[in-house]
Coordinates of C-alpha atoms in Angstrom, one line a residue:
Chain E
M498 CA 0.1 0.3 0.1
E499 CA 1.3 3.5 -0.6
W500 CA 1.2 5.7 2.2
E501 CA 0.4 9.5 2.6
T502 CA 3.0 11.4 5.9
V503 CA 1.0 14.3 7.4
I504 CA 2.7 16.7 9.3
G505 CA 1.7 19.7 11.1
L506 CA 4.7 21.5 13.7
E507 CA 4.4 23.4 16.9
I508 CA 7.3 25.6 16.6
H509 CA 7.9 27.8 20.1
A510 CA 10.0 31.1 19.4
Q511 CA 11.8 32.5 22.2
L512 CA 11.0 36.4 22.1
A513 CA 14.4 38.9 22.6
T514 CA 12.6 41.0 24.8
K515 CA 15.0 41.8 27.4
S516 CA 12.5 41.4 30.1
K517 CA 10.3 38.4 31.1
I518 CA 6.8 38.7 29.8
F519 CA 4.7 39.1 32.9
S520 CA 7.9 40.5 35.4
G521 CA 10.6 43.1 35.4
A522 CA 13.7 39.4 35.4
S523 CA 16.1 39.7 33.0
T524 CA 16.2 37.3 30.5
A525 CA 19.7 37.3 29.5
Y526 CA 20.8 33.4 29.0
G527 CA 23.6 31.8 30.9
A528 CA 23.2 33.5 34.3
E529 CA 24.2 31.8 37.3
P530 CA 20.6 29.4 38.6
N531 CA 17.8 31.1 40.1
T532 CA 19.3 34.4 39.8
Q533 CA 17.1 36.0 37.3
A534 CA 13.3 34.3 39.2
C535 CA 11.7 37.5 40.7
A536 CA 8.8 36.7 43.2
I537 CA 6.6 36.6 40.2
D538 CA 8.5 33.9 38.1
L539 CA 8.2 31.9 41.4
G540 CA 4.6 32.5 41.7
L541 CA 4.6 33.5 45.5
P542 CA 1.4 35.0 46.9
G543 CA -0.2 38.2 46.4
V544 CA 1.7 38.9 43.1
L545 CA 0.4 39.7 39.8
P546 CA 1.3 39.4 36.1
V547 CA 2.0 42.7 33.9
L548 CA 2.2 42.3 30.0
N549 CA 5.4 43.4 28.1
A550 CA 4.3 45.7 25.3
E551 CA 7.5 44.6 23.7
A552 CA 6.7 40.8 23.7
V553 CA 3.1 42.0 22.2
R554 CA 4.7 44.3 19.7
M555 CA 6.4 41.0 18.5
A556 CA 3.7 38.8 18.4
V557 CA 2.0 41.4 15.7
K558 CA 5.0 41.7 13.8
L559 CA 4.9 38.2 13.3
G560 CA 0.8 37.7 12.1
L561 CA 2.0 40.6 9.8
A562 CA 4.7 39.0 8.1
I563 CA 2.6 36.0 7.5
G564 CA -0.2 38.1 6.5
A565 CA -2.2 37.0 9.1
T566 CA -5.3 38.7 11.1
I567 CA -4.1 40.5 14.3
S568 CA -6.8 39.8 16.8
S569 CA -8.4 43.2 18.0
R570 CA -9.2 41.6 21.1
S571 CA -7.1 38.1 22.6
V572 CA -7.2 36.8 25.9
F573 CA -4.8 34.9 28.4
A574 CA -5.6 31.8 29.8
R575 CA -4.5 29.2 32.2
K576 CA -3.1 25.9 31.3
N577 CA -3.2 23.4 34.4
Y578 CA -0.7 21.0 34.8
F579 CA 1.4 20.0 37.6
Y580 CA 5.5 19.8 37.2
P581 CA 8.5 21.3 39.6
D582 CA 9.4 23.8 37.5
L583 CA 6.1 25.4 37.0
P584 CA 5.7 27.0 40.2
K585 CA 2.4 28.4 40.0
G586 CA 0.6 25.0 38.6
Y587 CA -0.4 26.6 35.3
Q588 CA 1.4 28.6 32.8
I589 CA -0.2 31.2 31.2
S590 CA -1.1 31.5 27.5
Q591 CA -3.6 31.9 25.1
F592 CA -6.5 29.3 23.9
E593 CA -9.7 30.6 22.2
L594 CA -8.8 33.6 21.1
P595 CA -4.7 33.9 20.2
V596 CA -3.3 37.2 19.5
V597 CA -2.4 35.8 15.7
G598 CA -5.1 34.1 13.3
L599 CA -4.7 32.4 10.5
G600 CA -2.0 32.9 8.1
S601 CA 0.2 31.8 5.9
L602 CA 4.4 30.9 4.6
E603 CA 5.7 30.0 1.2
I604 CA 8.2 27.6 1.0
E605 CA 10.2 26.6 -1.9
L606 CA 10.9 22.6 -2.7
E607 CA 13.8 20.9 -3.6
D608 CA 12.4 20.9 -7.5
G609 CA 12.4 24.2 -7.3
S610 CA 7.9 24.4 -6.8
T611 CA 6.7 26.2 -4.1
K612 CA 4.1 25.6 -1.6
T613 CA 2.0 27.5 0.9
I614 CA 1.9 25.8 4.3
G615 CA -1.2 27.8 6.4
V616 CA -0.5 29.3 10.2
T617 CA -3.3 28.0 12.3
R618 CA -2.5 30.7 14.7
A619 CA 0.3 31.9 17.1
H620 CA -0.1 32.8 20.5
L621 CA 1.8 34.7 23.4
E622 CA 3.2 32.4 26.7
E623 CA 5.4 31.7 29.3
D624 CA 8.1 29.6 29.0
A625 CA 8.8 27.3 32.0
G626 CA 11.9 26.4 34.2
K627 CA 14.4 24.0 34.1
S628 CA 14.7 20.4 35.6
L629 CA 17.7 19.0 36.1
H630 CA 17.4 15.1 37.3
E631 CA 21.7 14.5 37.2
D632 CA 23.7 15.4 40.0
F633 CA 21.4 15.1 43.1
A634 CA 20.7 12.2 45.5
G635 CA 17.2 11.2 44.8
M636 CA 16.5 14.9 44.1
T637 CA 15.8 17.0 41.2
G638 CA 17.3 20.6 40.6
I639 CA 14.9 23.3 39.3
D640 CA 16.2 26.5 38.0
L641 CA 13.6 29.6 37.0
N642 CA 15.8 31.7 35.4
R643 CA 13.9 30.8 32.2
A644 CA 10.7 30.5 33.9
G645 CA 8.7 33.5 32.8
T646 CA 10.5 33.8 29.3
P647 CA 8.1 35.2 26.6
L648 CA 6.9 32.5 24.3
L649 CA 5.8 33.2 20.7
E650 CA 3.7 29.6 19.8
I651 CA 3.5 29.4 16.2
V652 CA 0.9 26.5 14.9
S653 CA 0.7 25.3 11.8
E654 CA -2.1 23.3 9.6
P655 CA -1.1 19.9 9.0
D656 CA -0.2 20.8 5.5
M657 CA 3.5 19.0 5.3
R658 CA 3.7 15.8 3.2
S659 CA 7.4 14.7 3.9
A660 CA 10.0 15.8 6.4
K661 CA 12.0 17.5 3.8
E662 CA 8.6 19.9 3.3
A663 CA 8.7 20.2 7.4
V664 CA 12.5 21.3 7.3
A665 CA 11.9 23.9 4.5
Y666 CA 8.8 24.9 6.8
M667 CA 10.9 25.1 9.9
K668 CA 14.0 27.2 7.9
K669 CA 11.6 29.6 6.5
L670 CA 10.2 30.6 9.6
H671 CA 13.6 30.5 11.7
A672 CA 14.8 33.0 8.7
L673 CA 11.5 35.2 9.1
V674 CA 11.6 35.5 12.8
R675 CA 15.7 36.7 12.5
Y676 CA 14.8 39.0 9.7
L677 CA 12.3 40.5 12.1
E678 CA 14.4 40.2 14.7
I679 CA 11.8 39.1 17.2
C680 CA 13.6 35.8 17.9
D681 CA 18.0 35.3 17.9
G682 CA 17.0 31.6 16.6
N683 CA 19.6 30.1 18.4
M684 CA 18.4 26.5 18.3
Q685 CA 21.4 25.1 20.9
E686 CA 20.3 27.5 23.7
G687 CA 16.3 26.5 22.9
S688 CA 15.3 29.6 21.3
F689 CA 13.7 28.0 18.9
R690 CA 12.5 24.6 19.2
C691 CA 9.4 22.6 17.2
D692 CA 7.5 19.8 17.9
A693 CA 6.1 17.9 15.0
N694 CA 3.0 16.2 14.9
V695 CA 2.9 13.1 12.3
S696 CA 0.4 10.8 11.3
V697 CA 0.6 8.8 8.0
R698 CA -2.7 7.5 6.0
P699 CA -3.0 5.3 3.0
K700 CA -2.6 7.5 -0.1
G701 CA -6.2 8.9 -1.6
Q702 CA -8.1 8.6 2.0
H703 CA -9.4 12.0 3.4
K704 CA -9.5 11.3 7.0
F705 CA -6.3 11.9 9.0
G706 CA -4.4 8.8 10.7
T707 CA -3.8 9.1 14.4
R708 CA -0.9 11.1 15.3
C709 CA 2.0 11.3 17.3
E710 CA 3.8 14.3 18.8
I711 CA 7.3 14.3 19.1
K712 CA 9.0 17.1 21.4
N713 CA 11.6 19.7 21.6
L714 CA 13.4 19.0 18.2
N715 CA 16.1 21.5 18.4
S716 CA 17.8 21.3 15.0
F717 CA 16.8 21.1 11.3
R718 CA 18.6 17.7 11.1
F719 CA 17.0 15.8 14.2
V720 CA 13.2 17.3 12.8
E721 CA 14.4 15.3 9.2
R722 CA 15.4 12.2 11.2
A723 CA 13.0 12.2 13.8
I724 CA 9.8 12.5 11.4
D725 CA 11.4 10.0 8.9
Y726 CA 11.7 7.3 11.9
E727 CA 8.3 7.9 12.9
V728 CA 6.7 7.8 9.8
E729 CA 8.7 4.5 9.0
R730 CA 7.0 3.2 12.7
Q731 CA 4.0 3.6 11.9
I732 CA 3.8 1.9 8.9
D733 CA 5.1 -1.0 10.0
I734 CA 3.2 -1.2 12.8
I735 CA 0.2 -0.4 10.7
E736 CA 1.0 -2.9 8.2
G737 CA 1.8 -5.7 11.1
G738 CA -1.8 -5.7 11.8
G739 CA -1.5 -2.9 14.6
S740 CA -2.9 0.5 15.3
I741 CA -1.1 3.8 16.4
V742 CA -1.6 5.1 19.9
Q743 CA -2.2 9.1 20.3
E744 CA 0.7 9.7 22.1
T745 CA 3.8 12.3 23.1
R746 CA 7.5 10.8 21.9
L747 CA 10.6 12.0 22.3
Y748 CA 13.3 12.0 20.0
D749 CA 16.8 10.3 21.1
P750 CA 19.6 11.7 18.8
D751 CA 21.9 9.5 19.8
K752 CA 20.2 6.1 18.5
G753 CA 17.9 7.9 15.9
E754 CA 14.9 6.9 16.9
T755 CA 11.7 8.1 18.8
R756 CA 9.8 6.6 22.0
S757 CA 7.1 6.8 24.2
M758 CA 7.1 9.8 27.2
R759 CA 4.2 9.7 28.5
S760 CA 0.4 9.0 27.1
K761 CA -1.2 12.2 26.3
E762 CA -3.4 13.8 28.6
E763 CA -6.6 14.9 26.5
A764 CA -6.8 18.2 25.7
N765 CA -9.8 19.1 28.3
D766 CA -7.3 17.9 30.8
Y767 CA -5.7 21.3 31.1
R768 CA -8.8 22.5 32.0
Y769 CA -8.6 25.9 30.5
F770 CA -10.0 28.9 31.7
P771 CA -9.6 32.7 31.2
D772 CA -6.8 33.6 33.6
P773 CA -8.3 36.1 36.1
D774 CA -5.5 38.0 36.7
L775 CA -5.0 39.3 33.1
L776 CA -7.7 41.2 31.3
P777 CA -8.3 41.4 27.6
L778 CA -5.5 42.3 25.3
D779 CA -7.2 44.9 23.0
I780 CA -5.2 46.1 19.9
D781 CA -6.2 48.7 17.7
E782 CA -5.4 49.6 14.3
A783 CA -3.4 52.5 15.3
F784 CA -1.1 50.0 17.2
I785 CA -1.1 47.7 14.2
D786 CA -0.4 50.7 11.9
K787 CA 2.8 51.1 14.2
V788 CA 4.0 47.8 13.6
R789 CA 3.7 47.9 10.4
A790 CA 5.8 50.9 9.8
T791 CA 8.8 48.9 11.3
L792 CA 8.8 45.8 9.1
P793 CA 11.7 45.3 7.2
E794 CA 11.8 44.1 3.8
L795 CA 11.0 40.1 4.1
P796 CA 12.9 37.5 2.6
D797 CA 10.5 36.6 -0.2
E798 CA 10.6 40.3 -1.2
K799 CA 14.3 40.3 -0.9
K800 CA 14.5 37.6 -3.2
H801 CA 12.3 38.6 -5.6
R802 CA 14.5 42.0 -5.8
F803 CA 17.9 40.7 -6.1
M804 CA 16.7 38.4 -8.9
T805 CA 15.3 41.3 -10.7
H806 CA 17.8 43.9 -9.4
Y807 CA 20.8 42.2 -9.9
G808 CA 19.8 39.1 -12.3
L809 CA 20.7 36.9 -10.0
S810 CA 19.1 32.8 -10.2
A811 CA 16.6 31.9 -7.9
Y812 CA 18.9 29.5 -6.3
D813 CA 21.7 32.3 -5.6
A814 CA 18.7 34.7 -4.6
G815 CA 17.5 32.5 -2.2
V816 CA 21.2 31.4 -0.7
L817 CA 22.1 34.8 -0.3
T818 CA 18.8 36.1 1.4
A819 CA 19.1 33.3 3.7
S820 CA 19.4 35.4 6.6
R821 CA 19.0 39.2 6.7
E822 CA 22.9 39.8 7.3
M823 CA 23.9 37.7 4.1
G824 CA 21.9 40.0 2.0
D825 CA 23.4 42.9 3.5
F826 CA 27.0 41.4 3.5
Y827 CA 26.0 40.5 -0.8
E828 CA 24.9 44.2 -1.1
A829 CA 27.4 45.4 0.3
V830 CA 30.4 43.3 -1.4
V831 CA 28.6 44.9 -4.9
Q832 CA 28.6 48.5 -3.4
A833 CA 32.6 48.0 -2.9
C834 CA 33.4 46.1 -5.4
G835 CA 31.6 48.6 -8.1
G836 CA 28.3 47.1 -9.1
N837 CA 29.7 43.2 -10.6
A838 CA 26.6 41.4 -9.1
K839 CA 27.5 38.2 -10.6
L840 CA 30.8 38.0 -9.5
A841 CA 30.3 39.0 -6.3
A842 CA 27.5 36.5 -5.9
N843 CA 30.0 33.9 -7.1
W844 CA 32.4 34.8 -4.6
V845 CA 30.1 35.3 -1.3
M846 CA 28.3 31.8 -2.0
G847 CA 31.7 30.5 -3.0
D848 CA 34.9 31.4 -1.1
F849 CA 33.6 33.5 1.6
S850 CA 31.2 31.1 2.6
A851 CA 33.3 28.0 2.3
F852 CA 35.7 29.7 5.0
L853 CA 32.5 30.6 7.5
N854 CA 31.6 27.2 6.9
K855 CA 34.9 25.3 7.9
E856 CA 35.0 27.6 10.5
N857 CA 31.5 27.4 11.8
R858 CA 31.2 31.3 12.1
D859 CA 28.5 33.7 11.3
V860 CA 28.6 36.3 8.3
T861 CA 29.1 39.0 11.2
E862 CA 31.8 37.3 12.4
A863 CA 34.1 36.8 9.1
P864 CA 37.4 38.4 8.9
V865 CA 36.8 39.3 5.6
T866 CA 34.5 42.7 5.6
A867 CA 32.3 43.4 2.6
D868 CA 35.0 46.0 2.2
M869 CA 37.9 44.1 1.8
L870 CA 36.0 41.2 -0.4
G871 CA 35.2 44.3 -2.7
Q872 CA 38.7 45.3 -3.2
L873 CA 39.4 42.1 -4.1
L874 CA 36.5 41.8 -6.9
Q875 CA 38.2 44.8 -8.1
R876 CA 41.6 43.5 -8.7
I877 CA 40.3 40.5 -10.5
E878 CA 38.2 43.3 -12.7
D879 CA 41.3 45.3 -13.3
N880 CA 43.0 42.8 -14.2
T881 CA 46.1 43.5 -11.6
I882 CA 45.4 39.6 -10.9
S883 CA 43.7 36.3 -12.0
G884 CA 40.7 34.1 -10.6
K885 CA 43.0 31.7 -9.4
I886 CA 45.4 34.0 -7.7
A887 CA 42.2 35.9 -5.8
K888 CA 41.9 32.7 -3.7
D889 CA 44.9 33.1 -2.3
V890 CA 44.3 36.2 -1.6
F891 CA 41.2 35.8 -0.2
E892 CA 42.9 33.0 2.5
A893 CA 45.8 35.4 3.3
M894 CA 43.1 38.3 3.9
W895 CA 41.4 35.7 6.1
N896 CA 44.1 35.0 7.9
G897 CA 44.6 38.2 9.0
E898 CA 47.7 39.4 6.5
G899 CA 46.0 42.5 5.2
T900 CA 43.6 43.9 2.7
A901 CA 44.1 42.5 -0.9
D902 CA 46.4 45.3 -1.9
E903 CA 48.5 44.6 0.9
V904 CA 48.9 41.1 0.5
I905 CA 49.1 41.8 -3.6
E906 CA 51.6 44.0 -2.6
S907 CA 53.6 42.3 -0.1
K908 CA 53.2 39.0 -1.9
G909 CA 54.5 40.2 -5.4
L910 CA 51.6 38.5 -6.6
K911 CA 50.7 41.3 -9.5
Q912 CA 49.1 39.8 -12.4
I913 CA 52.3 39.8 -15.1
T914 CA 50.6 41.9 -17.9
D915 CA 53.9 43.3 -19.9
T916 CA 53.5 41.6 -23.4
G917 CA 57.1 41.7 -23.5
A918 CA 58.1 39.5 -20.1
I919 CA 54.8 37.2 -21.2
V920 CA 56.6 36.5 -24.7
A921 CA 59.7 35.5 -22.9
I922 CA 58.5 33.0 -20.7
C923 CA 56.7 31.9 -23.9
D924 CA 59.5 31.6 -25.8
K925 CA 61.2 29.5 -22.9
V926 CA 58.4 26.9 -22.6
I927 CA 58.4 26.3 -26.1
A928 CA 62.2 26.1 -26.4
E929 CA 62.2 23.6 -23.6
N930 CA 59.7 21.3 -24.7
P931 CA 60.9 20.4 -28.5
A932 CA 58.7 17.0 -28.0
Q933 CA 55.3 18.2 -27.3
V934 CA 56.2 21.3 -29.9
E935 CA 56.1 18.7 -32.5
Q936 CA 53.2 16.8 -31.8
Y937 CA 51.0 20.4 -31.1
R938 CA 51.8 21.1 -34.8
A939 CA 51.2 17.6 -35.6
G940 CA 47.7 18.3 -34.8
K941 CA 47.5 17.7 -31.2
D942 CA 45.5 20.8 -30.5
K943 CA 45.1 19.6 -26.6
L944 CA 48.6 20.4 -26.1
I945 CA 48.0 24.2 -25.4
G946 CA 46.9 23.2 -22.5
F947 CA 49.9 21.4 -21.4
F948 CA 51.9 25.1 -22.6
V949 CA 49.8 27.5 -20.9
G950 CA 50.2 25.1 -18.1
Q951 CA 53.7 25.4 -17.6
V952 CA 54.1 29.3 -18.9
M953 CA 51.4 29.8 -15.9
K954 CA 53.9 27.6 -13.4
E955 CA 56.7 29.8 -14.8
S956 CA 55.2 32.9 -13.6
K957 CA 54.2 31.6 -10.8
G958 CA 50.5 32.0 -11.9
K959 CA 50.9 35.5 -12.6
A960 CA 50.7 36.0 -16.1
N961 CA 47.7 36.8 -17.6
P962 CA 46.2 33.4 -19.1
G963 CA 44.2 35.5 -22.0
Q964 CA 47.2 36.7 -23.2
V965 CA 49.2 33.9 -23.1
N966 CA 47.0 32.0 -24.4
A967 CA 47.4 34.5 -27.6
I968 CA 50.4 34.5 -27.7
L969 CA 51.0 30.7 -27.6
T970 CA 48.9 29.8 -30.1
E971 CA 50.5 32.4 -32.4
K972 CA 54.2 31.5 -31.6
L973 CA 52.9 27.7 -32.1
K974 CA 51.3 28.0 -35.2
G975 CA 54.4 29.6 -37.4
G976 CA 57.5 27.5 -36.4
Chain K
M1099 CA -25.4 15.9 34.4
E1100 CA -24.6 13.4 36.9
L1101 CA -21.1 13.0 38.5
G1102 CA -20.0 9.6 39.7
P1103 CA -17.8 8.4 42.0
K1104 CA -15.0 8.1 39.1
D1105 CA -15.5 11.7 37.9
I1106 CA -14.7 12.9 41.3
E1107 CA -11.7 11.1 41.9
K1108 CA -10.3 12.1 38.4
I1109 CA -11.1 15.5 38.8
A1110 CA -9.1 15.0 42.3
H1111 CA -6.3 13.8 40.8
L1112 CA -6.1 16.6 37.9
A1113 CA -6.1 19.1 41.2
R1114 CA -3.7 17.1 43.1
L1115 CA -6.1 17.1 45.6
R1116 CA -6.5 13.9 48.3
I1117 CA -10.0 13.7 49.5
E1118 CA -11.2 11.0 52.0
E1119 CA -13.4 8.2 50.3
G1120 CA -16.3 8.8 52.7
D1121 CA -16.5 12.3 51.5
I1122 CA -16.9 11.5 47.4
P1123 CA -20.7 11.5 47.6
A1124 CA -21.2 14.3 48.9
Y1125 CA -18.3 16.0 46.5
A1126 CA -20.7 14.2 43.5
D1127 CA -23.8 16.0 44.6
N1128 CA -22.2 19.2 45.1
L1129 CA -20.3 19.6 42.0
T1130 CA -23.8 17.8 40.1
H1131 CA -25.8 21.1 41.6
I1132 CA -23.0 23.3 40.6
L1133 CA -23.6 21.8 36.9
D1134 CA -26.7 21.8 36.7
L1135 CA -26.9 25.6 37.3
V1136 CA -24.6 25.5 34.5
E1137 CA -27.1 23.6 32.6
Q1138 CA -30.0 26.4 33.8
M1139 CA -27.7 28.7 32.4
N1140 CA -27.5 27.4 29.3
G1141 CA -31.2 28.0 28.4
V1142 CA -30.6 31.5 28.4
D1143 CA -30.9 32.6 24.9
T1144 CA -27.2 34.4 24.4
D1145 CA -27.3 35.2 21.0
G1146 CA -25.7 38.8 20.0
V1147 CA -24.0 38.6 23.2
A1148 CA -20.0 38.8 23.4
P1149 CA -18.3 36.1 25.7
M1150 CA -16.8 37.9 28.8
A1151 CA -13.4 37.4 29.5
H1152 CA -13.4 39.2 32.6
P1153 CA -15.8 41.1 35.0
Q1154 CA -14.2 44.3 34.6
D1155 CA -14.5 46.3 31.7
A1156 CA -11.2 46.7 30.7
S1157 CA -8.5 46.2 28.8
Q1158 CA -4.9 44.6 30.0
R1159 CA -2.6 47.7 30.6
L1160 CA 1.0 47.3 29.1
R1161 CA 4.3 47.5 30.7
P1162 CA 7.7 48.7 28.6
D1163 CA 10.3 46.2 28.6
V1164 CA 12.6 47.1 31.0
V1165 CA 14.4 45.1 33.5
T1166 CA 13.3 46.1 36.7
E1167 CA 13.9 42.8 39.1
E1168 CA 17.0 42.1 41.2
N1169 CA 19.0 39.1 42.1
Q1170 CA 16.8 37.9 45.2
R1171 CA 17.9 34.5 44.7
D1172 CA 19.6 34.4 49.3
H1173 CA 16.2 35.8 49.7
F1174 CA 13.5 33.8 48.4
Q1175 CA 15.6 30.0 48.8
G1176 CA 15.8 31.1 52.3
N1177 CA 12.0 29.9 52.1
A1178 CA 13.0 26.7 50.0
P1179 CA 12.7 23.1 52.2
A1180 CA 16.1 22.3 50.1
T1181 CA 18.8 24.2 47.6
E1182 CA 21.7 23.2 46.7
A1183 CA 24.4 25.2 43.9
G1184 CA 21.4 28.1 43.3
L1185 CA 18.9 25.3 42.7
Y1186 CA 15.6 24.2 44.3
L1187 CA 15.5 20.8 44.8
V1188 CA 12.8 18.6 45.0
P1189 CA 12.0 15.2 45.5
K1190 CA 13.1 13.2 41.8
V1191 CA 10.7 13.8 39.0
I1192 CA 11.7 11.2 36.5
E1193 CA 8.9 11.0 33.1

């Protein structure tokens, strides 16, 4: 039987506010345990939550970026469950009336086609603390620094049909929240994490199969692997005559498998009800307009502009707009090199990105600035150096040996364009290789490559290849 | 709607309340009466009435995103039965 996979994602984006969603405690990452957990975060008696304006602004920003409706009135609700890292015994979240309603996001598939994924809703809520189960004999340690950190939970429609589509959606949303500067996107620190709802059904069947929820996937690779594993597991069970039990599962990256976590409590077991400590959140048009005015150029808009303005392919434009920083860097290089957009694209996507990847660095941490790369490209354009030598210069710049001009000067890499000098080298090479000259003249045209290679070697790569080619062809023809 | 002993046990468990076996019939009776009242209200025509999220007719005030709280860990942990290395200690919980 042929099976169809159905995936919906719930993504938690930690909002990049300075203070918590309902208290004035800091949200800075990495502080000593419990030094950023104030009376409100601890749920001490008598405290009241007060909503952070910035968190609301950020939620609206995302809503506008995905073309969603912004609720003029939304309501905070208590989601009740008991766990030691949730001091109040409930999480303040939104249930029936979320701040962001139905929107959508367009993803690009591997074959270059696009697909629209529905975003059901996005709601504001507070994060819980952290439990540390090791190191304390028979006890669990609780760190409440993270308790009360603002989260935006972004819930997709069950619109994805493969792990690859799920990853494409997650990457798109990841780029978007960073463009909007509402989340730092740091997956290792848990600022952007994902739960995946996965089910399978016979192809052609309308009704969804029973789903399992895979919790806390904190890398793109894990999302793909966990979903692929889960799909196979479910198909095996059904084909073996069994049926899927709705449950929460945890992905174990070491074993590459998912395992049952706990029977998922029925949704109504959370006994949601409006939080009497918080009044309804009213958002008026003026507030929305103000937020709209702060929207940056979005990834899709930037990509489109790169294609039309710089004449880049869809693929190149996509790579160069994957992050806001990369797009900014690219445009700065184009500016600095005098406008050769294609050359700039090749270098930013080629050597520059290769060095970044090799050293696992972010574009903003690169030792080669856009101005430095721009100058290097100018030297290729004005024939000071060849593209091949430029690679060496780039590496030297990366290693802190100076600007392009400084490296070219100090290493004596300036291309030889003096015809007389090149002719001399060509003559020398021809004189030293009589056998090859014979063969070339007997019709073995391919040997031109050999001669060019020898001349380049002799000139230490500094001769202009175009000139060398022309001179050699001329000289070898005669005799 | 009639609540039975099983419902009462489930509700008590969800709220992590320990109740005496002998009190269950009384709880069931009381809660059933509350639900009867709700059922009675369900009979009222509420077409055109917006659901009320809060008894006060006001909207949420927002605070500026400023860090105002200082570290008071020692103070707060003075009330905790067990702490270690800055952490609150609780009986071991493992999923």
